[in-house]
């Protein structure tokens, strides 16, 4: 079956540091890939997505590129802020048009950014 | 409110009891999803509704779990004869019928603790 593996956390950085959170996946066919974020006390939010190979998703300074050859979708940000402290989840959808919301999630990575 | 609302936010029950968790989706969202998130894990898909019908219930772990959405809006997740292993955060999400992949809006979840 489909699966998503994220780098182990927690990740602790100083403000303005560079962030990478690794994500690799196993799936048949051509899944869509996502990063979700959960800020303290809030529900999960879609951060960015990519629906085909070589697509780059971007939002709020975060980027991730769909790499089919390495089955990866690593999340990056050039300069993190304290407000980026949250839990980040990598996810995929392989159900296609029958169920765009049926997602397989990774285990999540806790990010803490210090001033 | 404009977001997905879930009640109760916290529920503590004893092993063997019956529990109902409620989800009120965003108005106009025809698709509704239930996920379960165990401690330290990512969310796991349980069931998907399109309108009033369950379009995909492949994630329900066993026949103690049941969900309904009788009028195509509010949904209730029902758990019979609860077990300690059912302790988790139960997440609800909704989306528009024509939403793209992964475009879900999540509630804050209902935390269930089975003693």
Short mmCIF file of C-alpha atoms in Angstrom, two decimals, chain A residues 32 34 36 38 41-44 46 49 51 89 93 98-103 105-108, chain B residues 33 35 37 40-45 48 56 58 91 99-108:
data_model
loop_
_atom_site.label_atom_id
_atom_site.label_comp_id
_atom_site.label_asym_id
_atom_site.label_seq_id
_atom_site.Cartn_x
_atom_site.Cartn_y
_atom_site.Cartn_z
CA UNK A 32 -0.47 14.13 -5.78
CA UNK A 34 1.07 17.77 -0.13
CA UNK A 36 0.05 20.27 5.72
CA UNK A 38 -0.73 22.36 12.22
CA UNK A 41 -4.36 25.11 18.93
CA UNK A 42 -5.48 25.02 15.30
CA UNK A 43 -6.62 22.44 12.77
CA UNK A 44 -4.48 21.06 9.95
CA UNK A 46 -2.93 22.77 3.49
CA UNK A 49 0.83 20.89 -3.08
CA UNK A 51 0.12 17.25 -8.60
CA UNK A 89 2.88 16.65 7.76
CA UNK A 93 -3.41 11.28 -2.54
CA UNK A 98 -12.91 9.46 -6.91
CA UNK A 99 -11.66 10.88 -3.62
CA UNK A 100 -9.34 13.84 -3.64
CA UNK A 101 -9.46 14.06 0.13
CA UNK A 102 -8.41 10.49 0.92
CA UNK A 103 -4.87 11.15 2.07
CA UNK A 105 0.03 11.05 5.91
CA UNK A 106 3.54 10.82 7.28
CA UNK A 107 4.05 10.82 11.03
CA UNK A 108 4.68 14.56 11.30
CA UNK B 33 -13.96 13.01 5.83
CA UNK B 35 -9.55 10.71 10.18
CA UNK B 37 -4.69 10.53 14.75
CA UNK B 40 2.92 10.72 17.61
CA UNK B 41 1.40 9.59 14.32
CA UNK B 42 -0.09 11.24 11.28
CA UNK B 43 -3.83 11.17 10.62
CA UNK B 44 -5.26 7.94 9.21
CA UNK B 45 -8.27 7.92 6.89
CA UNK B 48 -15.53 9.66 3.27
CA UNK B 56 -15.57 5.03 0.94
CA UNK B 58 -12.41 1.32 3.82
CA UNK B 91 -10.39 14.71 12.97
CA UNK B 99 -12.17 20.98 -4.93
CA UNK B 100 -8.78 19.98 -6.20
CA UNK B 101 -6.62 17.26 -4.66
CA UNK B 102 -5.99 17.71 -0.95
CA UNK B 103 -8.01 20.91 -0.58
CA UNK B 104 -9.46 19.92 2.77
CA UNK B 105 -10.47 22.10 5.70
CA UNK B 106 -9.89 20.36 9.01
CA UNK B 107 -11.51 20.90 12.37
CA UNK B 108 -9.49 20.99 15.57
#
